[in-house]
Amino acid sequence: MSTAKRDTYTPETLLSVAVQVFIERGYDGTSMEHLSRAAGISKSSIYHHVTGKEELLRRAVSRALDELFGILDEEHASVGSAAERLEYVVRRMVEVLMAELPYVTLLLRVRGNTGTERWALERRREFDHRVADLLKAAAAEGDVRADVEVRLATRLVFGMINSIVEWYRPEGPDGRGGAGEREVVDAVARLVFGGLRKAS
């Protein structure tokens, strides 16, 4: 694990380091001592900026959630047919996941053991419901196949997208470059909408 140098320490650096430690050790398995060692600063320096590790967790998952909810406020998420809006949202979800990979990874790993985790899970559910509503609207408009139950289709779509955090590495598994961001976005869109769209 890389550590932040004292002379380059900022609250953003601390947050980035904390996210990596939370992912590696699990939130419950991370102590303030682990965070101070990884960041290369004293625990008192951490407490100068945050009240504790739960505040770091809240800042981290808020960053992921803000990016995801921001998608729903973008023009293309609210203009056009439900199927067009859904495809736009799915593509943007994949883009956000890859751009904010550590933060979204952490968001997907929270389990509800603290107030912050329960809050994050509730926000995630709210986002999921809003995307599911788009899928329902597309089905009602007759643009997606009717032989797959909407709730099941929603879970499968989210399952595919969320699994990206487990294997996607911008540098590739061997350090020589992996699938490009655009390639992944296009592949997900083709697989999802090739399967969901009603045959013409």
XYZ file of N, CA and C in Angstrom:
600
model
N 0.839 -1.174 0.000
C 0.000 0.000 0.000
C 0.881 1.233 0.000
N 0.541 2.218 -0.828
C 1.335 3.435 -0.844
C 0.921 4.312 0.327
N 1.845 5.075 0.832
C 1.535 5.975 1.927
C 1.732 7.410 1.475
N 0.985 8.292 2.065
C 1.124 9.711 1.748
C 2.340 10.255 2.480
N 3.084 11.138 1.860
C 4.230 11.756 2.517
C 3.732 12.930 3.339
N 4.396 13.155 4.488
C 3.990 14.243 5.370
C 3.916 15.581 4.645
N 4.881 15.862 3.771
C 4.927 17.168 3.148
C 3.876 17.352 2.048
N 3.197 16.292 1.646
C 2.148 16.421 0.646
C 0.770 16.119 1.239
N 0.700 16.015 2.546
C -0.541 15.663 3.210
C -1.594 16.751 3.052
N -2.791 16.336 2.650
C -3.955 17.214 2.594
C -5.150 16.383 3.052
N -6.266 17.027 3.387
C -7.459 16.245 3.728
C -7.862 15.291 2.595
N -7.673 15.719 1.341
C -8.010 14.850 0.206
C -7.085 13.639 0.157
N -5.791 13.855 0.441
C -4.838 12.747 0.482
C -5.243 11.759 1.569
N -5.590 12.305 2.740
C -6.014 11.450 3.851
C -7.232 10.623 3.465
N -8.198 11.259 2.797
C -9.401 10.542 2.387
C -9.050 9.419 1.414
N -8.204 9.720 0.453
C -7.788 8.713 -0.529
C -7.096 7.530 0.139
N -6.209 7.815 1.078
C -5.511 6.751 1.803
C -6.506 5.947 2.641
N -7.421 6.643 3.315
C -8.403 5.959 4.161
C -9.256 5.000 3.346
N -9.670 5.428 2.152
C -10.488 4.567 1.292
C -9.728 3.285 0.960
N -8.454 3.407 0.595
C -7.652 2.224 0.270
C -7.536 1.290 1.468
N -7.312 1.862 2.654
C -7.182 1.031 3.865
C -8.514 0.362 4.178
N -9.628 1.103 4.067
C -10.947 0.513 4.323
C -11.210 -0.644 3.362
N -10.825 -0.491 2.100
C -11.041 -1.562 1.120
C -10.177 -2.771 1.453
N -8.924 -2.534 1.811
C -7.997 -3.640 2.083
C -8.311 -4.369 3.387
N -8.608 -3.619 4.442
C -8.787 -4.219 5.768
C -10.254 -4.402 6.149
N -11.148 -3.752 5.414
C -12.539 -3.691 5.839
C -12.687 -2.531 6.804
N -13.836 -1.889 6.779
C -14.029 -0.728 7.653
C -13.895 -1.129 9.116
N -14.564 -2.233 9.507
C -14.519 -2.657 10.909
C -13.114 -3.062 11.345
N -12.313 -3.552 10.405
C -10.958 -4.002 10.735
C -9.918 -2.902 10.690
N -10.343 -1.673 10.442
C -9.417 -0.546 10.341
C -9.462 0.280 11.622
N -8.309 0.537 12.183
C -8.208 1.398 13.360
C -7.601 2.739 12.949
N -7.682 3.712 13.843
C -7.041 5.000 13.580
C -5.532 4.815 13.467
N -4.986 3.850 14.171
C -3.550 3.559 14.070
C -3.202 3.099 12.656
N -4.029 2.225 12.082
C -3.814 1.792 10.697
C -3.827 2.994 9.749
N -4.779 3.886 9.961
C -4.898 5.052 9.084
C -3.703 5.989 9.228
N -3.254 6.210 10.465
C -2.127 7.127 10.654
C -0.853 6.560 10.049
N -0.654 5.246 10.190
C 0.539 4.623 9.585
C 0.486 4.714 8.068
N -0.673 4.412 7.489
C -0.794 4.442 6.027
C -0.627 5.856 5.476
N -1.140 6.847 6.208
C -1.057 8.232 5.744
C 0.290 8.864 6.058
N 1.050 8.249 6.972
C 2.346 8.807 7.340
C 2.230 10.047 8.206
N 1.139 10.116 8.973
C 0.935 11.254 9.874
C 0.460 10.726 11.214
N 0.504 11.583 12.213
C 0.080 11.171 13.554
C -1.446 11.108 13.637
N -1.918 10.359 14.634
C -3.366 10.299 14.836
C -3.924 11.677 15.171
N -3.160 12.468 15.937
C -3.639 13.811 16.293
C -3.799 14.686 15.051
N -2.938 14.472 14.025
C -3.085 15.227 12.778
C -4.375 14.848 12.066
N -4.731 13.572 12.141
C -5.997 13.134 11.536
C -7.166 13.789 12.269
N -7.115 13.751 13.617
C -8.207 14.320 14.406
C -8.315 15.832 14.247
N -7.264 16.453 13.754
C -7.319 17.896 13.499
C -8.320 18.197 12.375
N -8.519 17.234 11.469
C -9.380 17.451 10.301
C -10.705 16.700 10.347
N -10.756 15.572 11.045
C -11.990 14.787 11.114
C -12.206 14.302 12.541
N -13.438 13.954 12.844
C -13.750 13.487 14.195
C -13.341 12.032 14.408
N -13.133 11.304 13.314
C -12.756 9.903 13.429
C -12.944 9.189 12.111
N -12.791 7.885 12.158
C -12.826 7.138 10.897
C -14.222 7.110 10.284
N -15.264 7.233 11.098
C -16.609 7.216 10.514
C -16.862 8.462 9.670
N -16.283 9.585 10.058
C -16.418 10.779 9.220
C -15.698 10.581 7.886
N -14.547 9.920 7.928
C -13.844 9.616 6.676
C -14.689 8.700 5.796
N -15.326 7.713 6.426
C -16.199 6.816 5.668
C -17.353 7.599 5.044
N -17.953 8.485 5.821
C -19.089 9.257 5.290
C -18.660 10.140 4.128
N -17.505 10.779 4.253
C -17.015 11.610 3.149
C -16.765 10.764 1.897
N -16.219 9.576 2.101
C -15.891 8.712 0.959
C -17.140 8.218 0.249
N -18.087 7.681 1.010
C -19.297 7.158 0.354
C -20.159 8.292 -0.182
N -20.098 9.475 0.455
C -20.831 10.629 -0.062
C -20.300 11.023 -1.427
N -18.995 10.936 -1.599
C -18.406 11.281 -2.895
C -18.962 10.369 -3.993
N -19.025 9.065 -3.723
C -19.564 8.122 -4.703
C -21.050 8.379 -4.941
N -21.801 8.563 -3.871
C -23.241 8.777 -4.000
C -23.559 10.086 -4.721
N -22.816 11.138 -4.409
C -23.049 12.423 -5.077
C -22.832 12.301 -6.583
N -21.789 11.567 -6.966
C -21.523 11.377 -8.396
C -22.651 10.587 -9.059
N -23.115 9.527 -8.390
C -24.182 8.702 -8.962
C -25.495 9.485 -9.064
N -25.885 10.164 -7.991
C -27.125 10.935 -8.031
C -27.023 12.094 -9.024
N -25.811 12.616 -9.200
C -25.608 13.688 -10.164
C -25.990 13.274 -11.576
N -25.829 12.004 -11.890
C -26.200 11.485 -13.212
C -27.678 11.762 -13.484
N -28.502 11.551 -12.465
C -29.950 11.673 -12.645
C -30.385 13.116 -12.891
N -29.496 14.067 -12.567
C -29.797 15.476 -12.806
C -29.299 15.969 -14.162
N -28.568 15.130 -14.870
C -28.043 15.530 -16.176
C -29.170 15.541 -17.211
N -29.038 16.415 -18.184
C -30.113 16.634 -19.165
C -30.558 15.340 -19.848
N -29.608 14.520 -20.290
C -29.961 13.310 -21.038
C -30.637 12.240 -20.174
N -30.589 12.427 -18.865
C -31.275 11.490 -17.970
C -32.749 11.844 -17.820
N -33.140 13.012 -18.341
C -34.538 13.431 -18.177
C -35.223 13.796 -19.486
N -34.506 13.653 -20.607
C -35.073 14.017 -21.908
C -35.071 12.796 -22.817
N -36.187 12.595 -23.516
C -36.274 11.475 -24.444
C -37.128 10.357 -23.896
N -37.159 9.252 -24.623
C -37.947 8.100 -24.171
C -37.291 7.498 -22.931
N -38.063 6.712 -22.197
C -37.523 6.074 -20.988
C -36.350 5.165 -21.334
N -36.437 4.458 -22.472
C -35.346 3.562 -22.870
C -34.076 4.347 -23.173
N -34.215 5.496 -23.826
C -33.050 6.343 -24.124
C -32.436 6.894 -22.848
N -33.297 7.326 -21.930
C -32.799 7.854 -20.653
C -32.116 6.758 -19.853
N -32.717 5.553 -19.867
C -32.129 4.428 -19.145
C -30.754 4.075 -19.700
N -30.635 4.034 -21.016
C -29.328 3.715 -21.601
C -28.299 4.771 -21.237
N -28.705 6.026 -21.255
C -27.782 7.099 -20.866
C -27.324 6.904 -19.422
N -28.270 6.631 -18.521
C -27.947 6.469 -17.102
C -27.020 5.269 -16.899
N -27.292 4.159 -17.577
C -26.446 2.974 -17.443
C -25.019 3.287 -17.902
N -24.890 3.939 -19.038
C -23.556 4.301 -19.532
C -22.826 5.206 -18.543
N -23.525 6.195 -18.025
C -22.904 7.120 -17.076
C -22.559 6.435 -15.755
N -23.382 5.477 -15.329
C -23.056 4.725 -14.108
C -21.714 4.011 -14.258
N -21.517 3.395 -15.412
C -20.250 2.692 -15.651
C -19.099 3.696 -15.672
N -19.302 4.839 -16.301
C -18.256 5.870 -16.344
C -17.900 6.355 -14.944
N -18.919 6.627 -14.131
C -18.671 7.089 -12.766
C -17.965 6.007 -11.956
N -18.416 4.785 -12.109
C -17.786 3.682 -11.374
C -16.290 3.618 -11.680
N -15.929 3.752 -12.939
C -14.517 3.652 -13.309
C -13.732 4.897 -12.900
N -14.364 6.073 -12.995
C -13.678 7.311 -12.619
C -13.470 7.413 -11.116
N -14.403 6.871 -10.356
C -14.350 6.942 -8.887
C -14.225 5.528 -8.305
N -13.428 4.701 -8.943
C -13.370 3.267 -8.625
C -13.211 2.962 -7.132
N -12.224 3.540 -6.422
C -12.083 3.180 -5.007
C -13.293 3.599 -4.174
N -13.861 4.765 -4.498
C -14.981 5.283 -3.707
C -16.245 4.450 -3.940
N -16.505 4.075 -5.189
C -17.671 3.237 -5.477
C -17.451 1.829 -4.927
N -16.221 1.322 -5.012
C -15.914 0.011 -4.433
C -16.251 -0.005 -2.949
N -15.821 1.024 -2.241
C -16.112 1.111 -0.805
C -17.614 1.198 -0.572
N -18.308 2.018 -1.355
C -19.764 2.137 -1.218
C -20.439 0.779 -1.363
N -19.987 -0.013 -2.326
C -20.612 -1.314 -2.567
C -20.273 -2.341 -1.493
N -19.298 -2.033 -0.634
C -18.887 -2.988 0.404
C -19.425 -2.658 1.791
N -20.102 -1.529 1.949
C -20.638 -1.220 3.277
C -21.756 -2.205 3.607
N -21.846 -2.564 4.874
C -22.775 -3.620 5.284
C -23.847 -3.185 6.275
N -23.808 -1.938 6.743
C -24.872 -1.480 7.637
C -24.566 -1.628 9.106
N -23.285 -1.722 9.472
C -22.919 -1.913 10.875
C -22.840 -0.609 11.659
N -22.823 0.531 10.978
C -22.758 1.830 11.658
C -23.848 2.721 11.085
N -24.051 3.857 11.743
C -25.043 4.801 11.241
C -24.719 5.277 9.838
N -23.446 5.540 9.585
C -23.032 5.994 8.251
C -23.279 4.919 7.212
N -22.982 3.669 7.548
C -23.203 2.579 6.597
C -24.690 2.406 6.307
N -25.526 2.510 7.326
C -26.968 2.377 7.119
C -27.487 3.521 6.259
N -26.981 4.725 6.490
C -27.350 5.874 5.670
C -26.951 5.630 4.209
N -25.725 5.132 4.006
C -25.236 4.879 2.642
C -26.080 3.809 1.954
N -26.441 2.755 2.676
C -27.272 1.698 2.096
C -28.641 2.243 1.694
N -29.193 3.110 2.531
C -30.502 3.694 2.216
C -30.412 4.577 0.969
N -29.358 5.365 0.850
C -29.150 6.204 -0.327
C -28.956 5.349 -1.581
N -28.195 4.261 -1.440
C -28.004 3.344 -2.570
C -29.334 2.773 -3.032
N -30.160 2.368 -2.072
C -31.480 1.825 -2.418
C -32.317 2.868 -3.148
N -32.234 4.111 -2.686
C -32.986 5.190 -3.341
C -32.523 5.360 -4.791
N -31.216 5.327 -5.014
C -30.687 5.443 -6.372
C -31.152 4.254 -7.214
N -31.031 3.054 -6.659
C -31.452 1.846 -7.377
C -32.927 1.937 -7.776
N -33.767 2.425 -6.863
C -35.202 2.536 -7.157
C -35.455 3.520 -8.291
N -34.694 4.602 -8.307
C -34.904 5.592 -9.375
C -34.510 5.030 -10.734
N -33.448 4.223 -10.770
C -33.068 3.590 -12.036
C -34.087 2.513 -12.398
N -34.565 1.763 -11.403
C -35.587 0.744 -11.655
C -36.860 1.381 -12.203
N -37.199 2.584 -11.735
C -38.378 3.289 -12.244
C -38.231 3.595 -13.737
N -36.997 3.913 -14.164
C -36.755 4.141 -15.593
C -36.986 2.868 -16.395
N -36.528 1.748 -15.844
C -36.722 0.466 -16.527
C -38.206 0.122 -16.610
N -38.927 0.387 -15.528
C -40.379 0.143 -15.540
C -41.058 1.018 -16.589
N -40.634 2.283 -16.659
C -41.226 3.197 -17.636
C -40.925 2.735 -19.059
N -39.708 2.246 -19.296
C -39.351 1.746 -20.628
C -40.199 0.531 -20.981
N -40.458 -0.325 -19.979
C -41.313 -1.493 -20.213
C -42.739 -1.053 -20.520
N -43.219 -0.050 -19.774
C -44.586 0.447 -19.991
C -44.731 1.080 -21.374
N -43.650 1.683 -21.872
C -43.678 2.287 -23.198
C -43.482 1.249 -24.304
N -43.238 0.000 -23.912
C -43.098 -1.075 -24.890
C -41.728 -1.158 -25.549
N -40.718 -0.482 -24.957
C -39.388 -0.471 -25.568
C -38.455 -1.570 -25.064
N -38.855 -2.238 -23.991
C -38.047 -3.372 -23.518
C -38.931 -4.600 -23.443
N -38.302 -5.724 -23.524
C -39.044 -6.985 -23.596
C -39.905 -7.190 -22.351
N -41.026 -7.818 -22.535
C -41.984 -8.017 -21.448
C -41.861 -9.390 -20.808
N -40.994 -10.265 -21.376
C -40.914 -11.626 -20.841
C -39.870 -11.766 -19.728
N -39.257 -10.649 -19.296
C -38.348 -10.669 -18.150
C -38.913 -9.709 -17.116
N -39.172 -10.220 -15.917
C -39.759 -9.413 -14.849
C -38.849 -8.219 -14.551
N -39.430 -7.031 -14.397
C -38.671 -5.788 -14.274
C -37.727 -5.819 -13.071
N -38.203 -6.326 -11.939
C -37.345 -6.344 -10.743
C -36.137 -7.238 -10.954
N -36.344 -8.376 -11.593
C -35.234 -9.281 -11.884
C -34.272 -8.627 -12.874
N -34.798 -8.004 -13.910
C -33.944 -7.332 -14.892
C -33.108 -6.251 -14.223
N -33.725 -5.491 -13.312
C -33.004 -4.434 -12.605
C -31.845 -5.018 -11.805
N -32.113 -6.103 -11.086
C -31.050 -6.728 -10.279
C -29.913 -7.239 -11.157
N -30.262 -7.802 -12.297
C -29.228 -8.320 -13.199
C -28.381 -7.190 -13.783
N -29.032 -6.082 -14.136
C -28.290 -4.935 -14.672
C -27.340 -4.384 -13.614
N -27.854 -4.171 -12.404
C -26.992 -3.666 -11.331
C -25.887 -4.660 -10.995
N -26.213 -5.946 -11.030
C -25.192 -6.960 -10.754
C -24.050 -6.890 -11.746
N -24.384 -6.726 -13.022
C -23.335 -6.630 -14.046
C -22.476 -5.392 -13.825
N -23.131 -4.252 -13.620
C -22.380 -3.002 -13.456
C -21.535 -3.038 -12.187
N -22.130 -3.439 -11.076
C -21.403 -3.438 -9.801
C -20.238 -4.415 -9.782
N -20.318 -5.473 -10.581
C -19.217 -6.451 -10.595
C -17.941 -5.872 -11.200
N -18.058 -4.768 -11.920
C -16.884 -4.154 -12.540
C -15.831 -3.797 -11.485
N -16.271 -3.423 -10.273
C -15.299 -3.041 -9.243
C -14.392 -4.205 -8.860
N -14.842 -5.433 -9.100
C -14.057 -6.601 -8.707
C -12.944 -6.932 -9.694
N -13.071 -6.492 -10.929
C -12.057 -6.896 -11.914
C -11.428 -5.752 -12.700
N -12.100 -4.608 -12.770
C -11.561 -3.537 -13.613
C -10.370 -2.860 -12.954
N -9.272 -2.775 -13.683
C -8.091 -2.045 -13.261
C -7.614 -1.228 -14.445
N -7.543 0.103 -14.326
C -7.139 0.926 -15.464
C -5.784 0.509 -16.041
N -4.896 0.038 -15.160
C -3.562 -0.356 -15.619
C -3.538 -1.789 -16.129
N -4.653 -2.522 -16.006
C -4.715 -3.917 -16.444
C -4.130 -4.833 -15.383
N -4.490 -6.113 -15.422
C -4.018 -7.047 -14.398
C -2.506 -7.250 -14.414
N -1.882 -7.024 -15.558
C -0.439 -7.224 -15.646
C 0.327 -5.900 -15.657
N -0.389 -4.787 -15.409
C 0.265 -3.489 -15.374
C 0.521 -2.874 -16.740
N 0.084 -3.527 -17.816
C 0.366 -3.022 -19.164
C -0.858 -2.401 -19.834
N -1.854 -2.112 -19.060
C -3.059 -1.500 -19.649
C -4.155 -2.530 -19.825
N -5.323 -2.172 -19.360
C -6.457 -3.081 -19.476
C -7.424 -2.578 -20.522
N -8.658 -3.064 -20.405
C -9.700 -2.595 -21.313
C -9.889 -1.106 -21.092
N -10.037 -0.358 -22.172
C -10.252 1.078 -22.051
C -11.629 1.377 -21.496
N -11.751 2.549 -20.909
C -13.013 2.953 -20.298
C -14.157 2.910 -21.312
N -13.939 3.475 -22.498
C -14.981 3.496 -23.526
C -15.369 2.079 -23.936
N -14.377 1.199 -24.030
C -14.641 -0.198 -24.405
C -15.554 -0.876 -23.390
N -15.300 -0.634 -22.114
C -16.132 -1.240 -21.061
C -17.543 -0.660 -21.103
N -17.647 0.662 -21.215
C -18.962 1.312 -21.268
C -19.775 0.761 -22.430
N -19.171 0.684 -23.611
C -19.882 0.197 -24.795
C -20.287 -1.270 -24.647
N -19.397 -2.078 -24.061
C -19.700 -3.502 -23.890
C -20.886 -3.700 -22.950
N -20.897 -2.964 -21.842
C -22.019 -3.073 -20.900
C -23.315 -2.650 -21.595
N -23.286 -1.517 -22.305
C -24.498 -1.038 -22.987
C -24.990 -2.055 -24.011
N -24.062 -2.641 -24.779
C -24.475 -3.639 -25.781
C -25.095 -4.856 -25.125
N -24.473 -5.344 -24.063
C -24.984 -6.543 -23.398
C -26.328 -6.279 -22.731
N -26.416 -5.163 -22.023
C -27.667 -4.853 -21.317
C -28.796 -4.615 -22.306
N -28.566 -3.722 -23.266
C -29.675 -3.321 -24.124
C -29.901 -4.294 -25.280
N -28.881 -5.051 -25.628
C -29.090 -6.139 -26.598
C -30.028 -7.176 -26.010
N -29.943 -7.373 -24.700
C -30.808 -8.345 -24.029
C -32.156 -7.787 -23.622
N -32.197 -6.486 -23.319
C -33.441 -5.904 -22.805
C -34.380 -5.402 -23.882
N -33.825 -4.870 -24.946
C -34.695 -4.250 -25.957
C -35.590 -5.284 -26.629
N -36.788 -4.863 -26.872
C -37.754 -5.724 -27.557
C -37.295 -5.914 -29.008
N -37.333 -7.140 -29.474
C -36.939 -7.411 -30.867
C -37.870 -6.688 -31.813
N -37.293 -6.038 -32.828
C -38.145 -5.285 -33.772
C -38.643 -6.204 -34.868
